[in-house]
Short mmCIF file of C-alpha atoms in Angstrom, two decimals:
data_model
loop_
_atom_site.label_atom_id
_atom_site.label_comp_id
_atom_site.label_asym_id
_atom_site.label_seq_id
_atom_site.Cartn_x
_atom_site.Cartn_y
_atom_site.Cartn_z
CA UNK A 695 0.00 0.09 0.01
CA UNK A 696 1.60 3.16 -1.04
CA UNK A 697 2.14 5.86 1.90
CA UNK A 698 0.31 8.94 0.96
CA UNK A 699 0.25 12.36 2.82
CA UNK A 700 -3.41 12.49 2.76
CA UNK A 701 -4.90 9.15 3.97
CA UNK A 702 -8.67 8.50 3.69
CA UNK A 703 -8.94 8.83 7.15
CA UNK A 704 -7.81 12.32 6.96
CA UNK A 705 -10.34 13.19 4.38
CA UNK A 706 -12.95 11.66 6.50
CA UNK A 707 -11.84 13.55 9.52
CA UNK A 708 -11.63 16.75 7.62
CA UNK A 709 -15.13 16.53 5.96
CA UNK A 710 -16.63 15.83 9.63
CA UNK A 711 -14.80 18.77 11.13
CA UNK A 712 -16.12 21.04 8.64
CA UNK A 713 -19.54 19.84 9.18
CA UNK A 714 -19.45 19.97 12.80
CA UNK A 715 -17.96 23.72 12.30
CA UNK A 716 -20.80 24.48 10.18
CA UNK A 717 -23.31 23.21 12.46
CA UNK A 718 -22.10 25.02 15.37
CA UNK A 719 -22.00 28.34 13.44
CA UNK A 720 -25.58 27.52 12.04
CA UNK A 721 -26.61 27.01 15.82
CA UNK A 722 -25.24 30.27 16.99
CA UNK A 723 -27.24 32.08 14.30
CA UNK A 724 -30.34 30.00 15.18
CA UNK A 725 -30.32 30.97 18.65
CA UNK A 726 -29.76 34.72 17.67
CA UNK A 727 -32.59 34.54 15.39
CA UNK A 728 -34.76 32.94 17.75
CA UNK A 729 -33.74 35.59 20.43
CA UNK A 730 -34.59 38.41 18.10
CA UNK A 731 -37.78 36.73 17.02
CA UNK A 732 -38.90 36.49 20.83
CA UNK A 733 -38.02 40.23 21.35
CA UNK A 734 -40.14 41.22 18.47
CA UNK A 735 -43.08 39.13 19.59
CA UNK A 736 -43.01 41.46 22.60
CA UNK A 737 -42.65 38.99 25.28
CA UNK A 738 -41.65 40.33 28.77
CA UNK A 739 -37.86 40.54 29.08
CA UNK A 740 -36.53 40.90 32.50
CA UNK A 741 -32.88 40.63 33.38
CA UNK A 742 -31.76 39.93 37.06
CA UNK A 743 -29.17 42.61 37.04
CA UNK A 744 -29.30 43.32 40.77
CA UNK A 745 -32.08 45.84 40.35
CA UNK A 746 -35.53 45.66 41.25
CA UNK A 747 -37.88 43.71 39.07
CA UNK A 748 -40.41 46.25 37.54
CA UNK A 749 -43.36 43.77 37.82
CA UNK A 750 -42.64 43.17 41.51
CA UNK A 751 -42.45 46.73 42.58
CA UNK A 752 -45.76 48.29 44.33
CA UNK A 753 -47.85 50.52 42.31
CA UNK A 754 -47.90 53.95 43.62
CA UNK A 755 -50.75 56.12 43.34
CA UNK B 570 3.70 -9.45 10.70
CA UNK B 571 0.90 -7.19 11.17
CA UNK B 572 -2.11 -7.41 8.73
CA UNK B 573 -2.08 -4.13 6.94
CA UNK B 574 -5.64 -4.14 5.89
CA UNK B 575 -6.70 -4.12 9.49
CA UNK B 576 -4.60 -1.12 10.31
CA UNK B 577 -5.70 0.79 7.07
CA UNK B 578 -9.27 0.48 7.70
CA UNK B 579 -10.37 3.96 8.40
CA UNK B 580 -12.26 3.93 11.83
CA UNK B 581 -13.39 7.52 11.38
CA UNK B 582 -17.12 8.03 10.92
CA UNK B 583 -18.30 9.80 7.75
CA UNK B 584 -20.90 12.54 8.18
CA UNK B 585 -23.38 10.59 5.58
CA UNK B 586 -23.18 7.63 8.02
CA UNK B 587 -24.05 9.94 10.99
CA UNK B 588 -27.04 11.14 8.86
CA UNK B 589 -28.16 7.68 8.05
CA UNK B 590 -28.20 6.76 11.76
CA UNK B 591 -30.84 9.72 11.96
CA UNK B 592 -33.10 8.03 9.60
CA UNK B 593 -33.85 11.02 7.22
CA UNK B 594 -36.77 9.24 5.44
CA UNK B 595 -38.62 8.91 8.82
CA UNK B 596 -37.23 12.51 9.72
CA UNK B 597 -38.82 13.78 6.59
CA UNK B 598 -42.22 12.37 7.28
CA UNK B 599 -42.16 13.70 10.73
CA UNK B 600 -41.13 17.46 9.53
CA UNK B 601 -43.87 17.21 6.97
CA UNK B 602 -46.65 16.13 9.25
CA UNK B 603 -45.34 18.39 12.20
CA UNK B 604 -45.43 21.46 9.71
CA UNK B 605 -48.68 20.65 8.59
CA UNK B 606 -49.83 20.52 12.37
CA UNK B 607 -48.31 24.08 12.56
CA UNK B 608 -50.14 25.73 9.59
CA UNK B 609 -53.68 24.31 10.17
CA UNK B 610 -53.67 25.67 13.86
CA UNK B 611 -55.96 28.68 14.34
CA UNK B 612 -53.24 30.95 15.46
CA UNK B 613 -50.12 31.82 14.20
CA UNK B 614 -46.40 31.95 15.17
CA UNK B 615 -43.30 33.86 14.09
CA UNK B 616 -41.87 32.12 11.08
CA UNK B 617 -38.43 31.80 12.45
CA UNK B 618 -39.79 30.19 15.59
CA UNK B 619 -41.76 27.90 13.40
CA UNK B 620 -38.52 27.01 11.42
CA UNK B 621 -36.43 26.55 14.57
CA UNK B 622 -39.14 24.35 16.17
CA UNK B 623 -39.29 22.18 13.19
CA UNK B 624 -35.34 21.93 13.11
CA UNK B 625 -35.61 20.57 16.72
CA UNK B 626 -38.73 18.47 16.01
CA UNK B 627 -36.46 16.78 13.31
CA UNK B 628 -33.45 16.42 15.53
CA UNK B 629 -35.50 14.66 18.11
CA UNK B 630 -36.99 12.33 15.57
CA UNK B 631 -33.34 11.67 14.41
CA UNK B 632 -32.39 10.98 18.00
CA UNK B 633 -34.93 8.24 18.37
CA UNK B 634 -34.01 6.74 15.30
CA UNK B 635 -30.47 6.42 16.39
CA UNK B 636 -31.49 4.92 19.53
CA UNK B 637 -33.53 2.50 17.52
CA UNK B 638 -30.72 1.31 15.51
CA UNK B 639 -28.50 1.02 18.62
CA UNK B 640 -31.06 -1.29 20.18
CA UNK B 641 -31.93 -3.35 16.94
CA UNK B 642 -28.58 -3.99 15.81
CA UNK B 643 -28.95 -7.75 16.09
CA UNK B 644 -32.31 -7.64 14.35
CA UNK B 645 -31.11 -5.30 11.52
CA UNK B 646 -27.96 -7.64 10.91
CA UNK B 647 -30.47 -10.46 10.03
CA UNK B 648 -32.88 -8.42 7.53
CA UNK B 649 -31.94 -7.75 3.87
CA UNK B 650 -33.59 -4.51 4.17
CA UNK B 651 -31.72 -3.06 7.04
CA UNK B 652 -28.39 -4.96 7.05
CA UNK B 653 -26.55 -2.13 5.39
CA UNK B 654 -27.27 0.33 8.25
CA UNK B 655 -24.26 1.87 9.73
CA UNK B 656 -24.59 -0.13 13.09
CA UNK B 657 -24.86 -3.60 11.58
CA UNK B 658 -21.92 -2.89 9.16
CA UNK B 659 -19.73 -1.78 11.75
CA UNK B 660 -18.97 1.61 10.29
CA UNK B 661 -20.60 3.01 13.56
CA UNK B 662 -20.37 1.50 17.04
CA UNK B 663 -23.48 0.74 18.91
CA UNK B 664 -22.09 2.85 21.96
CA UNK B 665 -21.61 6.01 19.31
CA UNK B 666 -25.19 5.37 17.94
CA UNK B 667 -26.63 5.35 21.50
CA UNK B 668 -24.66 8.40 22.37
CA UNK B 669 -25.82 10.25 19.39
CA UNK B 670 -29.17 9.38 20.00
CA UNK B 671 -29.54 10.53 23.72
CA UNK B 672 -27.70 13.69 23.15
CA UNK B 673 -29.96 14.46 19.96
CA UNK B 674 -33.01 13.65 21.80
CA UNK B 675 -31.92 15.69 25.09
CA UNK B 676 -30.86 18.57 22.96
CA UNK B 677 -34.12 18.68 20.77
CA UNK B 678 -36.36 18.76 23.91
CA UNK B 679 -34.56 21.41 25.57
CA UNK B 680 -34.45 23.53 22.61
CA UNK B 681 -37.98 23.00 21.65
CA UNK B 682 -39.01 23.93 25.32
CA UNK B 683 -36.95 27.33 24.95
CA UNK B 684 -38.07 28.03 21.37
CA UNK B 685 -41.77 27.01 21.80
CA UNK B 686 -43.14 25.81 24.98
CA UNK B 687 -43.06 23.29 27.63
CA UNK B 688 -46.21 21.42 26.22
CA UNK B 689 -44.71 20.89 22.73
CA UNK B 690 -41.22 19.67 24.40
CA UNK B 691 -43.29 17.32 26.63
CA UNK B 692 -45.19 15.72 23.81
CA UNK B 693 -41.84 15.46 21.90
CA UNK B 694 -40.16 13.71 24.91
CA UNK B 695 -43.17 11.46 25.29
CA UNK B 696 -43.03 10.50 21.58
CA UNK B 697 -39.29 9.82 21.82
CA UNK B 698 -39.64 7.61 24.89
CA UNK B 699 -42.75 5.87 23.35
CA UNK B 700 -40.76 4.92 20.13
CA UNK B 701 -37.45 3.94 21.82
CA UNK B 702 -38.54 2.27 25.08
CA UNK B 703 -42.31 1.23 24.50
CA UNK B 704 -41.93 0.30 20.82
CA UNK B 705 -38.26 -0.67 20.11
CA UNK B 706 -37.28 -2.15 23.44
CA UNK B 707 -40.51 -3.61 24.62
CA UNK B 708 -43.27 -4.23 21.97
CA UNK B 709 -41.38 -4.98 18.89
CA UNK B 710 -39.96 -8.20 20.12
CA UNK B 711 -42.95 -9.34 22.04
CA UNK B 712 -46.22 -9.01 20.27
CA UNK B 713 -47.63 -9.12 16.90
CA UNK B 714 -49.52 -5.82 17.96
CA UNK B 715 -45.93 -4.02 17.91
CA UNK B 716 -46.63 -1.58 14.95
CA UNK B 717 -50.37 -1.07 16.00
CA UNK B 718 -49.53 0.48 19.55
CA UNK B 719 -45.85 1.48 18.31
CA UNK B 720 -47.65 3.31 15.58
CA UNK B 721 -48.63 6.00 18.05
CA UNK B 722 -45.11 7.45 18.16
CA UNK B 723 -45.16 8.08 14.56
CA UNK B 724 -48.53 9.78 14.78
CA UNK B 725 -47.73 12.55 17.39
CA UNK B 726 -45.79 14.94 15.17
CA UNK B 727 -49.02 16.82 13.91
CA UNK B 728 -49.94 17.15 17.73
CA UNK B 729 -46.50 18.53 18.41
CA UNK B 730 -46.78 20.99 15.58
CA UNK B 731 -49.92 22.37 16.80
CA UNK B 732 -48.73 22.45 20.19
CA UNK B 733 -45.88 24.66 19.10
CA UNK B 734 -48.23 27.16 17.46
CA UNK B 735 -51.19 27.38 20.18
CA UNK B 736 -49.55 25.95 23.27
CA UNK B 737 -52.45 23.73 23.56
CA UNK B 738 -54.22 20.47 22.45
CA UNK B 739 -57.52 20.37 20.34
CA UNK B 740 -59.62 17.80 18.62
CA UNK B 741 -58.51 18.74 15.24
CA UNK B 742 -54.74 17.50 15.69
CA UNK B 743 -56.17 14.32 17.72
CA UNK B 744 -57.97 13.54 14.81
CA UNK B 745 -54.78 13.73 12.78
CA UNK B 746 -53.02 11.56 15.35
CA UNK B 747 -55.79 8.99 15.00
CA UNK B 748 -55.49 9.08 11.31
CA UNK B 749 -51.78 8.32 11.21
CA UNK B 750 -52.21 5.90 14.03
CA UNK B 751 -54.80 3.94 11.89
CA UNK B 752 -52.92 4.31 8.84
CA UNK B 753 -49.62 2.83 10.25
CA UNK B 754 -50.74 -0.89 10.58
CA UNK B 755 -52.12 -1.43 6.99
CA UNK B 756 -48.95 0.46 5.56
CA UNK B 757 -46.42 -1.60 7.69
CA UNK B 758 -48.25 -4.96 7.06
CA UNK B 759 -48.35 -4.41 3.33
CA UNK B 760 -44.57 -4.30 3.67
CA UNK B 761 -44.38 -7.10 6.04
CA UNK B 762 -46.28 -9.43 3.41
CA UNK B 763 -43.49 -8.93 0.95
CA UNK B 764 -40.70 -9.14 3.44
CA UNK B 765 -42.30 -11.86 5.51
CA UNK B 766 -39.40 -14.24 5.55
CA UNK B 767 -36.93 -11.77 6.96
CA UNK B 768 -39.07 -10.90 9.94
CA UNK B 769 -39.14 -14.51 10.51
CA UNK B 770 -35.65 -15.12 10.19
CA UNK B 771 -34.98 -12.17 12.71
CA UNK B 772 -37.62 -13.52 15.06
CA UNK B 773 -39.66 -10.44 15.04
CA UNK B 774 -43.17 -11.38 15.83
CA UNK B 775 -44.97 -9.31 12.89
CA UNK B 776 -48.44 -10.37 12.43
CA UNK B 777 -47.53 -12.03 9.02
CA UNK B 778 -45.16 -14.37 11.17
CA UNK B 779 -47.27 -15.23 14.29
CA UNK B 780 -50.99 -15.22 12.56
CA UNK B 781 -50.20 -15.92 8.97
CA UNK B 782 -50.83 -14.13 5.84
CA UNK B 783 -54.62 -14.62 5.66
CA UNK B 784 -55.15 -12.96 8.88
CA UNK B 785 -52.86 -9.95 7.94
CA UNK B 786 -54.52 -9.61 4.86
CA UNK B 787 -58.00 -9.16 6.64
CA UNK B 788 -56.33 -6.95 9.21
CA UNK B 789 -55.16 -4.51 6.45
CA UNK B 790 -58.51 -4.33 5.02
CA UNK B 791 -60.35 -3.69 8.13
CA UNK B 792 -57.77 -1.12 9.39
CA UNK B 793 -58.03 0.70 5.86
CA UNK B 794 -61.90 0.88 6.41
CA UNK B 795 -61.35 2.38 10.05
CA UNK B 796 -59.69 5.37 8.17
CA UNK B 797 -62.88 6.46 6.45
CA UNK B 798 -64.84 7.92 9.66
CA UNK B 799 -61.79 9.40 10.83
CA UNK B 800 -61.30 11.13 7.47
CA UNK B 801 -65.04 12.40 7.38
CA UNK B 802 -64.53 13.60 10.92
CA UNK B 803 -61.48 15.54 9.65
CA UNK B 804 -63.31 16.96 6.57
CA UNK B 805 -66.24 18.46 8.75
CA UNK B 806 -64.07 19.95 11.51
CA UNK B 807 -62.74 23.41 11.69
CA UNK B 808 -59.68 22.33 9.60
CA UNK B 809 -61.78 20.62 6.86
CA UNK B 810 -63.73 21.84 3.91
CA UNK B 811 -64.71 20.89 0.29
CA UNK B 812 -61.14 19.94 -0.72
CA UNK B 813 -60.46 17.84 2.16
CA UNK B 814 -63.73 16.01 1.68
CA UNK B 815 -63.03 15.39 -1.79
CA UNK B 816 -59.63 13.94 -0.95
CA UNK B 817 -61.12 12.03 1.72
CA UNK B 818 -63.61 10.27 -0.80
CA UNK B 819 -61.11 9.62 -3.49
CA UNK B 820 -58.41 8.43 -1.40
CA UNK B 821 -60.41 6.24 0.89
CA UNK B 822 -61.87 4.67 -2.15
CA UNK B 823 -58.41 3.81 -3.68
CA UNK B 824 -57.16 2.49 -0.18
CA UNK B 825 -60.28 0.40 0.15
CA UNK B 826 -59.90 -1.22 -3.32
CA UNK B 827 -56.35 -1.72 -2.94
CA UNK B 828 -56.63 -3.46 0.43
CA UNK B 829 -59.55 -5.63 -0.91
CA UNK B 830 -57.70 -6.62 -3.63
CA UNK B 831 -54.83 -7.70 -1.19
CA UNK B 832 -57.37 -9.23 1.05
CA UNK B 833 -58.81 -11.62 -1.58
CA UNK B 834 -55.59 -12.97 -2.55
CA UNK B 835 -53.43 -15.58 -1.14
CA UNK B 836 -49.81 -16.49 -0.87
CA UNK B 837 -49.83 -18.34 -4.16
CA UNK B 838 -51.31 -15.56 -5.97
CA UNK B 839 -48.75 -12.97 -4.73
CA UNK B 840 -45.74 -15.29 -5.12
CA UNK B 841 -46.94 -15.69 -8.94
CA UNK B 842 -46.60 -12.07 -9.54
CA UNK B 843 -43.85 -11.11 -7.12
CA UNK B 844 -46.19 -9.56 -4.51
CA UNK B 845 -47.30 -6.67 -7.08
CA UNK B 846 -50.75 -5.79 -5.43
CA UNK B 847 -48.98 -5.65 -2.04
CA UNK B 848 -46.00 -3.42 -3.07
CA UNK B 849 -48.60 -1.32 -4.74
CA UNK B 850 -50.73 -1.02 -1.72
CA UNK B 851 -47.57 0.05 0.40
CA UNK B 852 -46.83 2.72 -2.29
CA UNK B 853 -50.58 3.78 -2.32
CA UNK B 854 -50.68 4.25 1.63
CA UNK B 855 -47.71 6.59 1.46
CA UNK B 856 -49.47 8.51 -1.25
CA UNK B 857 -52.57 8.63 0.83
CA UNK B 858 -50.77 10.21 3.98
CA UNK B 859 -48.76 12.53 1.90
CA UNK B 860 -51.67 13.82 -0.22
CA UNK B 861 -54.16 13.78 2.67
CA UNK B 862 -51.73 16.12 4.63
CA UNK B 863 -50.76 18.44 1.85
CA UNK B 864 -54.58 18.81 1.12
CA UNK B 865 -55.16 20.04 4.63
CA UNK B 866 -52.30 22.24 4.29
CA UNK B 867 -53.79 23.92 1.26
CA UNK B 868 -57.14 23.86 2.75
CA UNK B 869 -55.95 25.80 5.84
CA UNK B 870 -54.71 28.70 3.28
CA UNK B 871 -58.06 28.52 1.50
CA UNK B 872 -59.79 29.40 4.72
CA UNK B 873 -58.22 32.56 4.83
CA UNK B 874 -58.99 33.66 1.54
CA UNK B 875 -62.35 31.98 0.43
CA UNK B 876 -65.64 33.12 1.50
CA UNK B 877 -67.76 29.75 1.29
CA UNK B 878 -65.80 28.51 3.99
CA UNK B 879 -67.99 30.65 6.24
CA UNK B 880 -70.82 28.41 5.51
CA UNK B 881 -69.10 24.88 5.61
CA UNK B 882 -70.64 22.74 8.36
CA UNK B 883 -68.18 22.15 11.30
CA UNK B 884 -69.68 19.20 12.89
CA UNK B 885 -66.65 18.26 14.74
#
């Protein structure tokens, strides 16, 4: 068997790595798109950033 | 000397083999029926959320497919139809298939809960559990009713699609679940008649093996008939209309005739023409479900633009 620099094993590994990379990038974009879609739908967004939650504050007359 | 063929055999898994593990054909049916479940729902959803939900439903279906291949390795190896799957051929190990299946399933359920709602994610989780544990691990090797009860797993996607959009359950998607549930036995038994020997070899107690061809042919006919009332209920529900009614009539006449022809034959007749009628019934059943669901999708769009729907009798 001839010794070649690029064994089939490397080709398989490369194609798999490319696929996994693309899948990860696609996932990042998908999560971003989901976030934007949820914001656009006007759903309640409250961050727990050490400040009072607006919905828990008493309504002042 | 070390055998060079053993060393040179590539052990890295190809992406195409991973995709095969996820059963892309089953996945496409799941995506299609879940999509129809979404568009027939009375409310709407942001298209990005709908697309993302469909992706996660598909990944969940793929995960359950991989788990099925992991568990059924011994059976798959014995059957001609399945012996070239990645696990029996050794290109993917059973452990890897199990890991992939578990990760895909967990990921899909988690992401669907975040993207859509907990109800849809819950039904997806139940569907995966039902397909893998109830059908694959328990029913398939024990009872001739395996695909009758197990068929429920394949029936749930329209309900998941509906739940994604409405965050609820209604009669209409339940009717669609019933339609797929009752459609599954004649669909699979038509195939089982053709591949009877293989199931027998793999010791899978399909109806064709345990009760014989004659009983199976009778069951195919009766199950096909049971689809008729469900079809009419769908046609006269809020998701139905004249198009659905027309399709229900035409498709059920075709399926009833096809299954009647299969019922009135015996093994000798079938062997003489290479099981042509049974194969034709199997193909017809695929078209039955595809056209029925596509028709419902078209009808839901007509509902929005076509006035006569205002007077369509919604009995169910």
